[in-house]
């Protein structure tokens, strides 16, 4: 009697425990998608994943975008989630090198990602292994005010020389040819990256940002010489402006061109610009015949080394790599999918970006602060800003950058 | 009532040991906090400053490497120079606070309202002060920018000019600091003995002489505290730099505390060892002033006894 009772209890417990255990496989995701569009995108993604895997319960921890950059260092070492988002390129190197991210080459191999995510494969690879899955990127380029071009009677330039020639005409009309807001430093890096990619090409740019070429090299000086040509026509107070303030100058017709990422389109349109007044062009050619490289910062998802539910985390990575999910997500984000079988929304700027990036035969750079080491990024972007204010100090600035490069290469 | 009888039977020696124990017991919580949150971290920072460490990977011992690099670092000297400017100009808060306090130390209708208006900037957060002044200086719409444009016809973006930016931030910092010194002096003025003023007046002392020989000596404790808080305020000037410029343009408004934060904890930082080395230098500078203040207080205590 007693025996059968406990046996019954055991069976009961098993019966209760089994489905509960099956249902209670949780997948924890830490993400900085706290802005409205990214949050909607990740919520939809999670809903789809849970629908496809009813036995997995996804727990999403949202962080503020800036705070996340600090928080990730704490939670990776202290209390790992199963998935964390981050950025491609050198920006993930500290976590890869210190063993905080898991090698996910098997996810790439099993799902044929080397082919479908081919355009971002190199930026996800360190030591021949892949360390995460990219899910979105966006192009950089020159956004311009079509009304200003019309009023000044200027054609959209194809080459850098034409661009510089236009600047003189804009100046005569009292308009800043090129605008930027360098208060936060990073917008300057977009200009530098493109000037270097167009002057010296992708290979050189990668070697420079990874610290293999000295900053005092003549080819680097050539980049700054090109830059100096447009400085007299660049918004004077850029060092006091945030990027949004400079966007306002373009909207108001006080500036003609702005080297910025596609995320700025929303700001331009909030300011009243439409597809009829806002134009997009690739950064013009400087050295003729160079394979065209572009700049497209990539956002990624990773499995921390301390993840508890690795099996489901890998399934999740495979899921966000799929063409359908990337199409859906990027429609909400207003950005570009990486999977080559995905489709892009009919927004003209996204279409232009998709064409631009899919035909970039030179290569795709991440962004200065993701390609270069963090230390080099900070000193470099400060140098760019100083150069934009005091172009005659170029030699001293390059010496300083070289000192930092030499030390961090040590 | 057994315990009370027991108390009465305490030997004098026991009572004395109890009396000498009591202050330490009362000090213990504060001392423990001070040890855990101040003394130990000071030595930990010194220890970390001998390593190269990104906060994640294992620490690498590099001896004095960080200090060698620091003394060859332009950004360090810029920060140091700015710290000196901060210290020098921040001192203006003491006489300015005194002047306002003297001015407000009268009994007219509604003086309390005027006092609180002058005290207002000290009550609002440094972050808000920083924002107000950034807008004040902002190109295209800032009040100060417009004013300068109207007077001189030229455009000056204070926070984007490497030569002006530090002064622009210090002025923002002086606003609440003057209010602080003013309050210290207002309280001090309450304690000025009216009979001495009366006596001095009978002797024909007036104006500056009265201030210098009669009022100021009685305000010495207030002056001392005002100096201490101003020196410390100048050396740890971090919030305003962070809010108004983030150290920019191209690092020309950095101060040591901000540079330390940038190197150790900011987005492109995580050079813990280098940040710690900067912290140690800042600590050494602060130590000069702190020892001076402690020495003075110790001397006064001894004199009072």
XYZ file of C-alpha atoms in Angstrom:
715
model
C 0.000 0.000 0.000
C 2.696 2.365 1.044
C 4.877 1.395 -1.870
C 2.183 1.887 -4.432
C 1.332 5.249 -2.959
C 4.829 6.606 -3.379
C 5.074 5.052 -6.809
C 1.870 6.816 -7.725
C 3.274 10.045 -6.383
C 6.434 9.506 -8.396
C 4.443 8.924 -11.568
C 2.344 11.961 -10.828
C 5.401 14.069 -10.268
C 6.942 12.867 -13.484
C 3.721 13.596 -15.274
C 3.694 17.097 -13.867
C 7.401 17.681 -14.280
C 7.879 16.504 -17.849
C 5.674 19.014 -19.678
C 6.755 21.727 -17.289
C 10.392 21.051 -18.064
C 9.666 21.014 -21.752
C 7.865 24.327 -21.512
C 10.394 25.943 -19.285
C 13.318 26.025 -21.674
C 14.032 29.725 -21.534
C 16.189 31.722 -23.877
C 17.450 34.996 -22.432
C 18.272 37.814 -24.815
C 19.995 41.038 -23.816
C 19.540 43.791 -26.349
C 19.936 47.549 -26.708
C 16.882 47.752 -28.981
C 15.150 50.276 -26.755
C 14.200 52.786 -29.471
C 10.702 52.333 -30.955
C 11.597 50.828 -34.348
C 14.288 48.402 -33.123
C 12.033 47.335 -30.273
C 9.132 46.601 -32.620
C 11.483 44.638 -34.868
C 12.884 42.466 -32.096
C 9.450 41.926 -30.532
C 8.145 40.640 -33.853
C 11.220 38.459 -34.291
C 10.757 36.907 -30.854
C 7.045 36.307 -31.469
C 7.907 34.481 -34.690
C 10.606 32.431 -32.989
C 8.279 31.422 -30.168
C 5.606 30.465 -32.685
C 8.103 28.262 -34.518
C 9.469 26.814 -31.258
C 6.520 26.568 -28.867
C 8.658 24.874 -26.225
C 10.980 27.860 -25.853
C 10.126 30.857 -23.727
C 12.135 33.917 -24.733
C 12.998 36.473 -22.061
C 14.085 39.836 -23.459
C 16.079 42.296 -21.349
C 16.143 45.725 -22.926
C 18.943 48.203 -22.244
C 19.356 51.842 -23.098
C 21.463 52.174 -26.255
C 24.399 54.016 -24.676
C 24.216 52.249 -21.321
C 24.385 48.893 -23.102
C 27.971 49.513 -24.180
C 29.015 49.504 -20.531
C 26.491 46.954 -19.337
C 27.634 44.264 -21.772
C 31.032 44.089 -20.106
C 29.382 43.439 -16.785
C 26.766 40.918 -17.809
C 29.116 38.896 -20.014
C 31.372 38.204 -17.057
C 28.798 38.114 -14.267
C 25.407 36.896 -15.495
C 25.441 35.824 -19.126
C 22.305 35.823 -21.243
C 22.004 33.243 -24.026
C 22.059 35.883 -26.765
C 23.506 39.402 -26.794
C 23.628 41.891 -29.621
C 26.780 43.764 -30.586
C 28.666 45.023 -33.638
C 30.808 43.411 -36.296
C 34.446 43.958 -37.151
C 37.155 44.904 -34.714
C 34.512 46.117 -32.300
C 33.823 42.534 -31.247
C 37.512 41.627 -31.032
C 37.934 42.397 -27.298
C 35.121 39.982 -26.457
C 36.366 37.347 -28.879
C 39.954 37.580 -27.688
C 39.015 37.418 -24.024
C 36.843 34.362 -24.692
C 33.506 36.025 -23.901
C 31.844 35.155 -27.215
C 31.234 31.606 -28.389
C 32.535 30.288 -31.686
C 29.451 29.781 -33.875
C 31.167 28.522 -37.026
C 29.001 25.391 -36.843
C 25.828 27.507 -37.168
C 27.344 29.101 -40.262
C 28.348 25.759 -41.771
C 25.066 23.928 -41.026
C 22.852 26.690 -42.413
C 24.923 27.664 -45.432
C 25.413 31.152 -44.043
C 28.813 31.543 -45.690
C 26.862 31.823 -48.875
C 23.670 33.602 -47.840
C 25.408 36.115 -45.535
C 28.499 36.235 -47.735
C 28.742 40.022 -47.883
C 29.275 40.240 -44.107
C 31.244 37.029 -43.625
C 34.637 38.717 -43.455
C 33.509 41.170 -40.812
C 32.237 38.322 -38.615
C 35.418 36.282 -38.913
C 38.348 36.390 -36.498
C 41.046 33.658 -36.586
C 39.123 31.866 -39.328
C 36.045 31.333 -37.156
C 32.699 33.095 -37.068
C 31.656 34.629 -33.766
C 28.085 35.769 -34.368
C 25.369 36.369 -36.927
C 24.708 39.721 -38.627
C 21.099 40.737 -39.145
C 21.066 44.317 -40.376
C 23.220 47.032 -41.879
C 22.773 50.383 -43.588
C 24.719 52.369 -46.118
C 26.615 55.602 -45.717
C 26.901 58.111 -48.509
C 26.154 61.699 -49.380
C 22.646 62.997 -48.728
C 21.929 66.261 -50.503
C 19.244 68.904 -50.802
C 17.893 68.806 -54.380
C 16.341 72.283 -54.064
C 19.701 73.778 -53.188
C 21.319 72.045 -56.149
C 18.595 73.435 -58.428
C 18.829 76.954 -56.994
C 22.613 77.043 -57.384
C 22.338 75.569 -60.868
C 24.739 72.744 -60.085
C 24.817 69.176 -61.406
C 25.129 66.178 -59.081
C 28.847 65.333 -59.250
C 30.326 62.026 -60.358
C 33.916 62.709 -59.385
C 35.598 64.396 -56.449
C 36.946 67.172 -58.674
C 33.428 68.006 -59.798
C 32.305 67.924 -56.182
C 35.003 70.415 -55.160
C 34.219 72.623 -58.181
C 30.547 72.657 -57.147
C 31.592 73.804 -53.706
C 32.862 77.085 -55.090
C 29.482 77.727 -56.649
C 27.684 76.887 -53.444
C 29.955 79.256 -51.598
C 29.132 82.035 -54.037
C 25.457 81.394 -53.240
C 26.185 81.588 -49.493
C 25.553 77.911 -48.866
C 27.795 75.450 -46.982
C 28.843 72.887 -49.579
C 29.452 70.180 -46.979
C 27.967 70.042 -43.529
C 28.571 67.868 -40.512
C 28.236 68.058 -36.758
C 31.440 66.845 -35.181
C 30.588 67.422 -31.521
C 30.164 63.688 -30.972
C 33.303 63.052 -33.107
C 32.029 59.994 -35.037
C 30.521 61.901 -37.999
C 34.068 62.991 -38.924
C 35.085 59.349 -39.233
C 32.513 58.782 -41.980
C 34.167 61.482 -44.077
C 37.644 60.129 -43.432
C 36.664 56.547 -44.197
C 35.183 57.486 -47.563
C 38.084 59.729 -48.531
C 40.488 56.906 -47.714
C 38.395 54.232 -49.437
C 38.192 56.388 -52.579
C 41.830 57.517 -52.520
C 43.579 54.295 -51.500
C 40.974 51.558 -51.741
C 39.535 48.979 -49.385
C 42.640 46.867 -48.766
C 44.683 49.864 -47.726
C 41.890 51.135 -45.494
C 41.624 47.801 -43.699
C 45.382 47.653 -43.179
C 45.410 51.210 -41.880
C 42.546 50.707 -39.455
C 43.920 47.414 -38.195
C 47.190 49.160 -37.449
C 49.486 47.679 -40.099
C 50.292 50.948 -41.865
C 51.808 53.982 -40.155
C 49.699 57.116 -40.082
C 52.672 59.100 -41.325
C 52.577 57.199 -44.625
C 52.412 59.459 -47.695
C 49.243 57.744 -48.860
C 47.550 58.813 -45.619
C 48.784 62.357 -46.113
C 47.235 62.268 -49.577
C 43.847 61.552 -47.980
C 44.153 64.600 -45.774
C 45.214 66.682 -48.778
C 41.952 65.729 -50.496
C 40.047 66.552 -47.332
C 41.708 69.966 -47.096
C 40.170 70.860 -50.456
C 36.624 70.930 -49.027
C 37.366 72.320 -45.584
C 36.927 75.962 -46.642
C 33.413 75.029 -47.780
C 32.473 73.019 -44.686
C 30.097 74.351 -42.012
C 32.275 76.535 -39.781
C 30.933 75.693 -36.337
C 30.747 71.932 -36.864
C 32.630 71.256 -33.621
C 29.774 72.787 -31.635
C 27.032 70.917 -33.501
C 25.450 67.523 -32.962
C 24.696 65.531 -36.100
C 21.006 66.460 -35.815
C 21.881 70.184 -35.792
C 23.775 69.739 -39.046
C 20.809 67.803 -40.469
C 18.694 70.868 -39.741
C 21.090 72.984 -41.823
C 20.562 70.650 -44.776
C 16.782 70.723 -44.290
C 16.760 74.535 -44.142
C 18.776 74.757 -47.351
C 21.763 76.348 -45.601
C 23.903 73.384 -46.582
C 24.010 71.277 -49.727
C 25.668 67.946 -48.863
C 25.991 65.777 -45.791
C 28.123 62.636 -45.450
C 26.020 60.509 -43.109
C 24.374 57.115 -42.659
C 20.920 56.151 -43.860
C 19.491 56.503 -40.326
C 19.506 60.269 -40.921
C 16.751 59.975 -43.542
C 14.128 59.826 -40.788
C 15.501 63.045 -39.307
C 15.530 64.789 -42.699
C 11.938 63.728 -43.317
C 10.824 64.812 -39.843
C 12.263 68.190 -40.765
C 9.959 68.354 -43.768
C 12.053 66.935 -46.629
C 10.448 64.522 -49.061
C 11.690 62.073 -51.664
C 11.481 65.032 -54.088
C 13.821 67.310 -52.148
C 16.179 64.810 -50.498
C 18.719 63.145 -52.724
C 21.284 60.384 -52.189
C 24.520 59.814 -54.071
C 27.457 57.487 -53.566
C 30.617 59.217 -52.407
C 32.269 60.464 -55.630
C 35.299 58.840 -57.201
C 38.753 60.187 -56.320
C 41.339 57.752 -57.705
C 39.984 56.579 -61.074
C 39.606 52.847 -61.576
C 39.639 51.791 -57.911
C 37.091 49.052 -57.125
C 34.267 50.846 -55.324
C 34.132 50.084 -51.603
C 31.348 51.244 -49.320
C 30.720 51.793 -45.664
C 27.964 49.787 -43.993
C 28.045 49.281 -40.206
C 26.611 45.897 -39.308
C 24.646 44.925 -36.210
C 25.051 41.402 -34.943
C 23.868 38.799 -32.428
C 26.256 36.646 -30.416
C 26.184 33.757 -27.963
C 28.134 34.620 -24.812
C 30.550 31.971 -23.577
C 28.554 31.710 -20.350
C 25.227 31.025 -22.097
C 23.088 28.393 -20.334
C 20.844 27.364 -23.214
C 23.313 27.014 -26.082
C 21.199 24.683 -28.230
C 18.281 27.105 -28.457
C 20.614 30.068 -28.810
C 22.131 28.456 -31.902
C 18.656 27.776 -33.250
C 17.853 31.429 -32.663
C 20.943 32.585 -34.559
C 20.003 30.347 -37.484
C 16.498 31.789 -37.300
C 17.584 35.434 -37.557
C 19.925 34.533 -40.402
C 17.008 33.327 -42.530
C 15.924 35.357 -45.536
C 12.290 35.796 -44.399
C 13.118 37.004 -40.913
C 15.742 39.429 -42.185
C 13.274 40.821 -44.706
C 10.658 41.298 -42.010
C 12.983 42.741 -39.414
C 14.618 45.237 -41.714
C 11.302 46.430 -43.044
C 10.495 47.512 -39.477
C 14.004 48.837 -38.843
C 14.109 50.753 -42.117
C 17.504 49.204 -42.824
C 19.028 46.645 -45.139
C 18.979 42.860 -44.676
C 22.250 40.962 -45.110
C 20.840 37.686 -46.401
C 21.122 37.904 -50.172
C 17.750 36.197 -50.662
C 15.911 38.813 -48.621
C 13.898 41.578 -50.215
C 14.093 45.277 -49.480
C 11.199 47.644 -48.826
C 10.246 50.099 -51.586
C 11.740 53.135 -49.837
C 13.935 54.825 -52.506
C 16.845 55.329 -50.109
C 16.829 51.695 -49.040
C 16.634 50.625 -52.676
C 19.550 52.894 -53.500
C 21.485 51.499 -50.558
C 20.771 47.913 -51.550
C 22.015 48.554 -55.084
C 25.023 50.411 -53.752
C 26.109 47.668 -51.359
C 25.296 44.675 -53.542
C 27.415 46.126 -56.351
C 30.308 47.249 -54.168
C 33.102 45.231 -55.760
C 35.779 46.765 -53.550
C 34.467 45.578 -50.209
C 32.383 46.769 -47.293
C 33.975 48.630 -44.422
C 32.280 48.705 -41.016
C 33.040 52.183 -39.736
C 36.195 53.703 -38.351
C 35.290 53.036 -34.721
C 34.450 49.412 -35.491
C 37.359 48.673 -37.815
C 40.023 50.322 -35.668
C 40.903 49.401 -32.098
C 38.912 51.363 -29.503
C 41.962 53.353 -28.432
C 42.890 54.199 -32.012
C 39.265 55.090 -32.763
C 39.098 57.695 -30.024
C 42.437 59.326 -30.774
C 41.788 59.074 -34.512
C 38.387 60.759 -34.463
C 39.725 63.521 -32.242
C 42.495 64.000 -34.758
C 39.975 64.232 -37.612
C 38.012 66.879 -35.745
C 41.143 68.864 -34.955
C 42.213 68.629 -38.587
C 38.853 69.973 -39.700
C 39.306 73.001 -37.454
C 43.067 73.484 -37.862
C 44.110 71.927 -41.185
C 47.631 73.331 -40.928
C 48.343 71.073 -37.940
C 48.056 67.958 -40.091
C 51.625 66.782 -39.492
C 51.431 67.101 -35.726
C 48.087 65.297 -35.724
C 49.414 62.424 -37.824
C 52.455 62.124 -35.560
C 50.126 61.761 -32.606
C 47.979 59.135 -34.330
C 51.125 57.260 -35.273
C 52.288 57.278 -31.658
C 49.014 55.688 -30.582
C 49.152 53.143 -33.398
C 52.710 52.165 -32.608
C 51.848 51.661 -28.962
C 48.667 49.649 -29.463
C 50.372 47.510 -32.106
C 53.030 46.642 -29.542
C 17.333 45.450 40.187
C 20.475 43.416 40.017
C 22.043 45.088 36.940
C 22.018 48.522 38.545
C 23.826 47.285 41.609
C 26.308 45.572 39.351
C 26.918 48.869 37.617
C 27.687 50.580 40.846
C 30.313 48.022 41.681
C 32.426 48.729 38.556
C 36.034 49.344 39.417
C 37.363 52.764 38.358
C 39.718 51.071 35.935
C 36.883 49.300 34.190
C 34.915 52.516 33.977
C 37.852 54.307 32.452
C 38.350 51.594 29.843
C 34.680 51.877 29.014
C 35.017 55.591 28.578
C 37.975 55.200 26.285
C 36.217 52.461 24.330
C 33.030 54.426 23.675
C 34.466 56.970 21.194
C 35.993 54.168 19.166
C 32.730 52.309 19.068
C 30.989 55.394 17.782
C 33.752 55.972 15.260
C 33.784 52.378 14.062
C 30.946 52.516 11.492
C 32.268 55.693 9.893
C 35.804 54.410 9.988
C 34.805 51.110 8.404
C 33.016 52.929 5.590
C 35.993 55.204 5.078
C 38.277 52.203 4.945
C 36.153 50.216 2.501
C 35.135 53.059 0.182
C 38.149 55.394 0.364
C 41.367 53.977 1.799
C 41.298 50.523 0.217
C 40.257 51.822 -3.273
C 43.101 54.336 -3.131
C 45.606 51.527 -2.769
C 43.772 49.366 -5.281
C 44.021 52.177 -7.849
C 47.739 52.442 -7.213
C 48.061 48.688 -7.665
C 46.015 48.629 -10.899
C 48.077 51.513 -12.311
C 51.031 49.129 -12.685
C 49.104 46.861 -15.034
C 47.767 46.852 -18.536
C 44.189 45.691 -18.149
C 41.019 46.025 -20.234
C 38.710 44.846 -17.466
C 38.075 41.472 -19.116
C 41.369 39.806 -19.972
C 44.009 38.891 -17.389
C 46.090 41.790 -16.058
C 49.580 42.226 -17.472
C 52.242 43.700 -15.190
C 54.010 46.590 -16.928
C 55.568 48.295 -13.933
C 55.825 52.019 -14.454
C 54.838 51.692 -18.126
C 51.617 53.621 -17.703
C 53.411 56.494 -16.018
C 56.092 56.597 -18.695
C 53.359 56.821 -21.305
C 51.463 59.409 -19.276
C 54.400 61.778 -19.093
C 54.765 61.584 -22.861
C 51.060 62.171 -23.526
C 49.935 65.542 -24.910
C 46.379 64.932 -23.739
C 47.645 64.528 -20.182
C 49.391 67.903 -20.264
C 46.316 69.552 -21.761
C 44.248 68.145 -18.908
C 46.812 69.206 -16.334
C 46.953 72.719 -17.744
C 43.172 72.950 -17.690
C 43.119 71.757 -14.088
C 45.475 74.602 -13.156
C 43.247 77.121 -14.960
C 40.246 75.682 -13.160
C 41.967 75.987 -9.799
C 43.067 79.563 -10.399
C 39.792 80.897 -11.779
C 37.566 78.940 -9.425
C 39.150 80.884 -6.559
C 37.218 83.912 -7.817
C 34.147 82.297 -6.306
C 35.426 83.112 -2.788
C 35.698 86.941 -3.077
C 32.646 87.064 -5.345
C 30.650 85.076 -2.815
C 31.858 87.399 -0.051
C 30.803 90.476 -1.991
C 27.331 89.181 -2.649
C 27.008 88.069 0.971
C 27.975 91.545 2.230
C 25.531 93.066 -0.199
C 22.707 90.795 0.916
C 23.497 91.099 4.618
C 20.964 93.805 5.314
C 17.430 93.966 6.545
C 15.108 95.267 3.890
C 11.682 94.065 2.872
C 11.793 90.769 0.990
C 15.520 90.132 1.576
C 14.806 86.457 2.037
C 13.517 86.282 -1.513
C 16.655 87.947 -2.872
C 18.831 85.613 -0.853
C 17.068 82.546 -2.173
C 17.295 83.855 -5.731
C 21.050 84.236 -5.360
C 21.250 80.803 -3.764
C 19.158 79.217 -6.513
C 22.006 78.092 -8.827
C 23.514 75.985 -6.058
C 20.274 74.094 -5.590
C 19.865 73.038 -9.214
C 21.838 70.076 -10.485
C 25.187 70.556 -12.208
C 23.749 68.753 -15.198
C 21.072 71.411 -15.551
C 23.640 74.191 -15.113
C 25.702 72.604 -17.875
C 22.725 72.346 -20.213
C 21.642 75.937 -19.567
C 25.106 77.237 -20.364
C 25.481 75.014 -23.455
C 22.329 76.584 -24.840
C 23.541 79.996 -23.762
C 26.689 79.503 -25.878
C 25.041 77.502 -28.664
C 25.741 78.670 -32.214
C 22.834 80.126 -34.206
C 20.341 80.396 -31.336
C 22.295 80.865 -28.087
C 21.720 84.123 -26.205
C 25.420 84.783 -25.645
C 26.243 83.868 -29.241
C 23.622 86.300 -30.517
C 24.834 88.993 -28.136
C 28.435 88.699 -29.327
C 27.258 88.646 -32.914
C 25.249 91.822 -32.305
C 28.092 93.656 -30.542
C 31.105 92.622 -32.596
C 29.563 91.287 -35.784
C 31.726 88.166 -35.561
C 30.506 84.712 -34.620
C 32.085 82.915 -31.696
C 31.097 79.373 -30.780
C 32.689 79.275 -27.336
C 32.366 75.544 -26.838
C 33.945 74.768 -30.216
C 36.953 77.047 -29.771
C 39.987 75.356 -28.243
C 41.184 78.591 -26.600
C 37.882 79.653 -25.066
C 36.161 76.420 -24.221
C 37.705 75.888 -20.777
C 36.890 79.437 -19.712
C 33.330 78.983 -20.952
C 32.907 75.903 -18.780
C 34.560 77.529 -15.746
C 32.116 80.432 -15.923
C 29.271 77.922 -15.880
C 30.901 76.296 -12.857
C 31.407 79.605 -11.050
C 27.711 80.375 -11.118
C 26.720 77.722 -8.521
C 30.090 77.902 -6.736
C 29.664 81.637 -5.997
C 26.247 80.880 -4.545
C 27.792 78.252 -2.315
C 30.481 80.626 -1.010
C 27.841 83.297 -0.528
C 25.794 81.043 1.743
C 28.882 80.161 3.765
C 29.661 83.849 4.258
C 26.055 84.777 5.038
C 26.075 82.263 7.884
C 29.472 83.569 8.940
C 28.234 87.149 8.979
C 25.523 86.205 11.468
C 28.283 85.357 13.911
C 30.146 88.654 13.554
C 30.023 90.366 16.947
C 28.010 93.601 16.689
C 29.846 95.179 19.643
C 33.159 94.948 17.812
C 31.634 96.628 14.751
C 30.259 99.303 17.033
C 33.639 99.803 18.707
C 35.434 99.971 15.368
C 32.921 102.498 14.119
C 33.565 104.673 17.180
C 37.254 104.474 16.370
C 36.450 105.809 12.921
C 36.910 102.618 10.853
C 34.977 102.656 7.595
C 34.594 100.818 4.294
C 37.553 98.684 3.259
C 39.363 99.170 6.557
C 36.368 97.959 8.500
C 36.071 94.970 6.176
C 39.752 94.085 6.248
C 40.591 94.579 9.916
C 37.311 93.909 11.690
C 34.902 91.816 9.630
C 37.225 89.516 7.702
C 39.196 88.236 10.708
C 35.934 87.166 12.264
C 34.975 85.427 9.019
C 38.100 83.269 8.980
C 36.311 79.976 9.626
C 33.899 80.712 6.760
C 36.784 81.674 4.464
C 38.571 78.454 5.323
C 35.581 76.290 4.477
C 34.892 78.300 1.307
C 38.483 77.744 0.163
C 38.322 74.031 0.891
C 35.089 73.430 -1.018
C 36.264 75.583 -3.918
C 39.606 73.801 -4.287
C 37.914 70.426 -4.143
C 35.196 71.608 -6.534
C 37.814 72.775 -9.024
C 39.812 69.556 -8.902
C 36.880 67.264 -9.355
C 35.253 69.344 -12.097
C 33.816 66.488 -14.064
C 30.071 66.915 -14.559
C 30.221 70.200 -16.440
C 32.987 69.043 -18.777
C 31.091 65.853 -19.473
C 27.750 67.590 -20.071
C 28.935 70.603 -22.024
C 31.701 69.309 -24.290
C 32.653 65.706 -23.465
C 36.188 67.063 -23.300
C 36.000 68.490 -26.817
C 36.716 70.063 -29.227
C 39.403 67.439 -29.844
C 40.141 67.076 -26.164
C 40.989 70.708 -25.464
C 38.621 71.084 -22.503
C 39.625 67.859 -20.771
C 40.506 67.886 -17.109
C 42.275 65.070 -15.284
C 39.133 63.589 -13.771
C 37.431 63.493 -17.161
C 40.502 62.060 -18.881
C 40.642 59.346 -16.247
C 37.007 58.479 -16.900
C 37.560 58.507 -20.666
C 40.520 56.156 -20.490
C 39.064 53.777 -17.945
C 35.321 53.681 -18.432
C 34.072 55.409 -21.572
C 32.998 53.821 -24.832
C 36.472 53.768 -26.369
C 38.318 53.358 -23.086
C 38.738 50.318 -20.885
C 42.401 50.977 -20.303
C 41.970 50.462 -16.585
C 45.671 50.664 -15.783
C 46.177 53.930 -17.631
C 43.037 55.418 -16.093
C 44.277 54.364 -12.656
C 47.629 56.049 -13.319
C 45.813 59.312 -14.106
C 43.782 58.873 -10.935
C 46.954 58.449 -8.903
C 48.383 61.690 -10.308
C 45.133 63.518 -9.556
C 45.208 62.059 -6.057
C 48.759 63.279 -5.560
C 47.733 66.813 -6.550
C 44.737 66.687 -4.243
C 46.969 65.360 -1.472
C 49.001 68.598 -1.541
C 45.906 70.607 -0.727
C 44.410 68.061 1.637
C 47.609 67.880 3.701
C 47.693 71.663 3.802
C 44.139 71.831 5.075
C 44.661 69.058 7.601
C 47.849 70.701 8.861
C 46.013 73.986 9.345
C 43.122 72.363 11.174
C 45.511 70.423 13.400
C 47.395 73.604 14.221
C 44.151 75.457 15.050
C 42.980 72.614 17.270
C 46.281 72.665 19.106
C 46.100 76.428 19.490
C 42.573 76.250 20.846
C 43.547 73.795 23.546
